């Protein structure tokens, strides 16, 4: 009997990163390409589909996927947009389904936490940006096999409490909950492990051009964007979580 592929649905929550799809094939394409850097995701045993949940608001049908990955987004999970509420309702069903795994990155991390009942809020106008060192909890150390990891960041909102049944993976001075983990159920990361140095550079420029970063913050973010992240450790952990 031929075993069917593992079915992974990427829920695309932003189009501003790559408006015409010329850079990465859209944000969903960026996530898919990043995942496929790991050999476990590059073969025929994994089927990746991309769903535009922001503009088209399309979703995979129940029973047609084994896991979801929620991308980042400049939108806040607290914004009163129909697509955000629809995604939250969808994920409330997913996190209550023991057969389906969830991965969330930045906005995706916050959306999953909110679907689990945790509050999400903003620390004034400050942002956590560029390459940032994360002090790992015991759970994080088990996942990434290090005491600290460095990842790219771009966020203002934070998850404010750890949802019941999950564990915090680490903290920074700005953000005390840098990810969530529940074995066989969910793995979320506040950072953007999918951003390499070039992508981070583009994001910093866009944020500065739109007035989201002042000149001092922009210079600081550029100075720390040196391409020295531990994104591969996160990719390994996601592969083990989803496919191990």
Short mmCIF file of C-alpha atoms in Angstrom, two decimals:
data_model
loop_
_atom_site.label_atom_id
_atom_site.label_comp_id
_atom_site.label_asym_id
_atom_site.label_seq_id
_atom_site.Cartn_x
_atom_site.Cartn_y
_atom_site.Cartn_z
CA UNK A 1 0.00 0.00 0.00
CA UNK A 2 1.41 3.40 -1.01
CA UNK A 3 1.58 5.88 1.87
CA UNK A 4 0.00 9.23 1.08
CA UNK A 5 2.05 12.44 1.41
CA UNK A 6 2.03 14.57 4.55
CA UNK A 7 -0.31 17.44 3.67
CA UNK A 8 0.88 20.86 4.82
CA UNK A 9 -1.35 23.92 4.35
CA UNK A 10 0.45 27.28 4.41
CA UNK A 11 -1.96 30.04 5.45
CA UNK A 12 -0.73 33.23 3.76
CA UNK A 13 -1.55 36.33 5.84
CA UNK A 14 0.29 39.11 4.03
CA UNK A 15 0.93 40.42 0.51
CA UNK A 16 2.93 43.56 1.30
CA UNK A 17 6.19 41.61 1.62
CA UNK A 18 6.03 40.53 -2.05
CA UNK A 19 3.08 42.31 -3.69
CA UNK A 20 3.49 40.95 -7.23
CA UNK A 21 5.09 37.64 -6.29
CA UNK A 22 8.29 38.48 -8.17
CA UNK A 23 10.65 38.05 -5.20
CA UNK A 24 9.52 34.83 -3.55
CA UNK A 25 6.28 33.80 -5.20
CA UNK A 26 4.41 35.60 -2.41
CA UNK A 27 4.84 35.18 1.34
CA UNK A 28 3.52 31.64 1.11
CA UNK A 29 6.16 30.92 -1.51
CA UNK A 30 8.87 32.27 0.79
CA UNK A 31 7.73 29.96 3.59
CA UNK A 32 7.55 26.97 1.25
CA UNK A 33 11.04 27.64 -0.15
CA UNK A 34 12.45 28.05 3.36
CA UNK A 35 10.90 24.78 4.54
CA UNK A 36 12.20 22.98 1.45
CA UNK A 37 15.76 23.83 2.44
CA UNK A 38 15.30 20.88 4.79
CA UNK A 39 15.47 17.55 2.98
CA UNK A 40 12.41 16.28 4.84
CA UNK A 41 10.24 18.88 3.07
CA UNK A 42 11.83 18.68 -0.37
CA UNK A 43 10.68 15.21 -1.40
CA UNK A 44 7.43 13.82 -2.71
CA UNK A 45 6.43 12.68 0.79
CA UNK A 46 5.30 16.24 1.66
CA UNK A 47 2.59 18.11 -0.23
CA UNK A 48 2.58 21.90 0.40
CA UNK A 49 -0.37 24.05 -0.59
CA UNK A 50 -0.73 27.81 -0.13
CA UNK A 51 -4.00 29.43 0.91
CA UNK A 52 -4.61 33.18 0.69
CA UNK A 53 -6.53 33.78 3.90
CA UNK A 54 -6.08 37.56 3.77
CA UNK A 55 -7.55 38.78 0.46
CA UNK A 56 -9.22 35.74 -1.11
CA UNK A 57 -10.03 34.29 2.34
CA UNK A 58 -9.78 30.74 1.03
CA UNK A 59 -9.17 27.77 3.33
CA UNK A 60 -8.45 24.08 2.93
CA UNK A 61 -11.43 21.83 3.51
CA UNK A 62 -11.58 19.84 6.77
CA UNK A 63 -9.83 16.51 6.50
CA UNK A 64 -7.60 17.56 3.58
CA UNK A 65 -4.50 18.57 5.57
CA UNK A 66 -2.35 17.25 8.41
CA UNK A 67 -0.82 20.54 9.57
CA UNK A 68 -0.97 24.29 9.05
CA UNK A 69 1.74 26.95 9.00
CA UNK A 70 0.56 30.52 9.60
CA UNK A 71 2.79 33.23 8.11
CA UNK A 72 3.66 36.60 9.51
CA UNK A 73 1.71 39.77 8.79
CA UNK A 74 1.97 43.51 9.53
CA UNK A 75 -1.65 43.28 10.70
CA UNK A 76 -2.33 42.95 14.43
CA UNK A 77 -4.33 39.96 15.64
CA UNK A 78 -6.42 42.55 17.49
CA UNK A 79 -7.35 44.49 14.35
CA UNK A 80 -11.10 44.32 13.57
CA UNK A 81 -10.72 42.90 10.07
CA UNK A 82 -13.06 40.18 8.86
CA UNK A 83 -10.18 38.04 7.59
CA UNK A 84 -8.44 38.11 10.99
CA UNK A 85 -11.60 37.08 12.83
CA UNK A 86 -12.26 34.34 10.26
CA UNK A 87 -8.72 33.01 10.69
CA UNK A 88 -9.04 33.07 14.47
CA UNK A 89 -12.27 31.08 14.27
CA UNK A 90 -10.65 28.61 11.89
CA UNK A 91 -7.70 28.13 14.24
CA UNK A 92 -9.96 27.68 17.25
CA UNK A 93 -11.21 24.59 15.46
CA UNK A 94 -7.69 23.45 14.56
CA UNK A 95 -6.21 23.78 18.06
CA UNK A 96 -9.15 21.76 19.33
CA UNK A 97 -8.45 18.97 16.84
CA UNK A 98 -5.93 16.48 18.23
CA UNK A 99 -5.13 15.15 14.75
CA UNK A 100 -3.85 18.43 13.26
CA UNK A 101 -0.55 20.16 14.03
CA UNK A 102 0.00 23.93 13.94
CA UNK A 103 3.07 26.09 13.34
CA UNK A 104 2.92 29.88 13.66
CA UNK A 105 5.53 32.52 12.85
CA UNK A 106 5.29 36.04 14.38
CA UNK A 107 1.66 37.02 13.59
CA UNK A 108 0.95 33.29 13.32
CA UNK A 109 2.39 32.72 16.80
CA UNK A 110 0.17 35.46 18.20
CA UNK A 111 -2.93 34.27 16.32
CA UNK A 112 -2.56 30.72 17.65
CA UNK A 113 -2.05 32.04 21.19
CA UNK A 114 -5.17 34.18 20.87
CA UNK A 115 -7.15 31.21 19.53
CA UNK A 116 -6.12 29.42 22.73
CA UNK A 117 -7.45 32.29 24.85
CA UNK A 118 -4.24 34.20 25.59
CA UNK A 119 -4.21 38.01 25.46
CA UNK A 120 -2.01 39.75 22.90
CA UNK A 121 -0.93 43.37 23.34
CA UNK A 122 1.48 46.08 22.25
CA UNK A 123 4.28 47.70 24.27
CA UNK A 124 3.75 51.28 23.15
CA UNK A 125 5.35 52.28 19.86
CA UNK A 126 8.53 50.24 20.28
CA UNK A 127 9.43 47.37 17.96
CA UNK A 128 11.67 44.34 18.40
CA UNK A 129 13.71 44.26 15.21
CA UNK A 130 16.46 42.49 13.29
CA UNK A 131 18.82 39.89 14.77
CA UNK A 132 18.01 39.35 18.43
CA UNK A 133 19.31 36.88 21.00
CA UNK A 134 16.67 34.75 22.73
CA UNK A 135 17.36 33.19 26.13
CA UNK A 136 15.78 29.75 25.92
CA UNK A 137 13.69 28.05 28.58
CA UNK A 138 14.26 24.37 29.37
CA UNK A 139 11.65 23.60 26.71
CA UNK A 140 13.46 25.77 24.18
CA UNK A 141 16.81 24.20 25.04
CA UNK A 142 15.35 20.75 24.40
CA UNK A 143 13.97 21.90 21.03
CA UNK A 144 17.00 23.76 19.71
CA UNK A 145 19.88 22.08 21.59
CA UNK A 146 21.37 25.42 22.72
CA UNK A 147 21.01 27.82 25.65
CA UNK A 148 20.42 30.82 23.37
CA UNK A 149 19.50 31.34 19.74
CA UNK A 150 19.56 34.40 17.50
CA UNK A 151 16.70 35.09 15.09
CA UNK A 152 15.35 37.95 13.02
CA UNK A 153 12.49 39.94 14.55
CA UNK A 154 9.96 42.52 13.42
CA UNK A 155 7.03 42.95 15.80
CA UNK A 156 5.31 45.27 18.25
CA UNK A 157 2.59 43.00 19.67
CA UNK A 158 3.48 40.35 22.25
CA UNK A 159 1.67 37.32 23.62
CA UNK A 160 1.04 38.32 27.24
CA UNK A 161 0.42 34.97 28.94
CA UNK A 162 1.21 31.33 28.23
CA UNK A 163 -1.92 29.42 27.21
CA UNK A 164 -2.86 26.40 29.30
CA UNK A 165 -1.32 23.20 27.98
CA UNK A 166 1.63 24.93 26.29
CA UNK A 167 5.15 25.89 27.35
CA UNK A 168 7.08 29.07 26.63
CA UNK A 169 10.26 28.44 24.61
CA UNK A 170 12.22 31.55 25.61
CA UNK A 171 12.37 35.28 26.26
CA UNK A 172 14.07 38.56 25.44
CA UNK A 173 14.13 41.86 27.33
CA UNK A 174 11.35 43.17 25.08
CA UNK A 175 9.20 40.04 24.85
CA UNK A 176 8.88 37.45 27.60
CA UNK A 177 7.06 34.84 25.48
CA UNK A 178 9.09 34.08 22.35
CA UNK A 179 7.23 30.97 21.29
CA UNK A 180 4.96 28.17 22.43
CA UNK A 181 5.25 24.41 22.33
CA UNK A 182 2.90 21.54 22.98
CA UNK A 183 4.20 18.13 21.86
CA UNK A 184 2.38 16.69 18.82
CA UNK A 185 0.11 19.76 18.81
CA UNK A 186 1.77 23.12 18.15
CA UNK A 187 5.05 24.98 17.78
CA UNK A 188 5.10 28.76 17.44
CA UNK A 189 7.92 31.28 17.09
CA UNK A 190 7.62 35.03 17.71
CA UNK A 191 10.58 35.63 15.40
CA UNK A 192 10.93 35.36 11.62
CA UNK A 193 13.28 32.40 11.03
CA UNK A 194 12.22 32.48 7.36
CA UNK A 195 13.92 35.90 6.91
CA UNK A 196 17.50 35.72 5.67
CA UNK A 197 19.74 38.79 5.69
CA UNK A 198 18.46 40.11 2.35
CA UNK A 199 14.80 39.67 3.27
CA UNK A 200 15.39 41.33 6.64
CA UNK A 201 17.10 44.23 4.86
CA UNK A 202 14.06 44.65 2.59
CA UNK A 203 11.67 44.55 5.55
CA UNK A 204 13.69 47.16 7.47
CA UNK A 205 13.60 49.46 4.43
CA UNK A 206 9.85 49.06 3.95
CA UNK A 207 9.18 49.70 7.65
CA UNK A 208 11.38 52.81 7.61
CA UNK A 209 9.84 54.10 4.39
CA UNK A 210 6.37 53.75 5.95
CA UNK A 211 7.42 55.60 9.10
CA UNK A 212 7.24 52.51 11.33
CA UNK A 213 10.95 52.80 12.21
CA UNK A 214 12.59 56.12 13.08
CA UNK A 215 16.14 56.79 11.88
CA UNK A 216 17.79 55.67 15.12
CA UNK A 217 15.84 52.38 15.13
CA UNK A 218 16.58 51.84 11.42
CA UNK A 219 20.32 52.32 11.88
CA UNK A 220 20.31 49.95 14.86
CA UNK A 221 18.35 47.29 12.95
CA UNK A 222 20.65 47.54 9.92
CA UNK A 223 23.76 47.26 12.11
CA UNK A 224 22.50 44.03 13.70
CA UNK A 225 21.43 42.46 10.40
CA UNK A 226 24.64 40.54 9.73
CA UNK A 227 23.31 37.14 8.66
CA UNK A 228 24.21 35.33 11.86
CA UNK A 229 20.92 33.70 12.83
CA UNK A 230 20.10 30.20 14.02
CA UNK A 231 17.27 29.78 11.52
CA UNK A 232 18.47 26.30 10.55
CA UNK A 233 18.01 25.09 14.13
CA UNK A 234 14.41 26.30 14.04
CA UNK A 235 13.89 24.64 10.66
CA UNK A 236 15.23 21.37 12.07
CA UNK A 237 12.90 21.65 15.06
CA UNK A 238 9.88 22.33 12.83
CA UNK A 239 10.75 19.36 10.62
CA UNK A 240 11.08 17.09 13.65
CA UNK A 241 7.84 18.42 15.14
CA UNK A 242 5.80 18.00 11.96
CA UNK A 243 7.36 14.88 10.46
CA UNK A 244 9.31 13.17 13.23
#
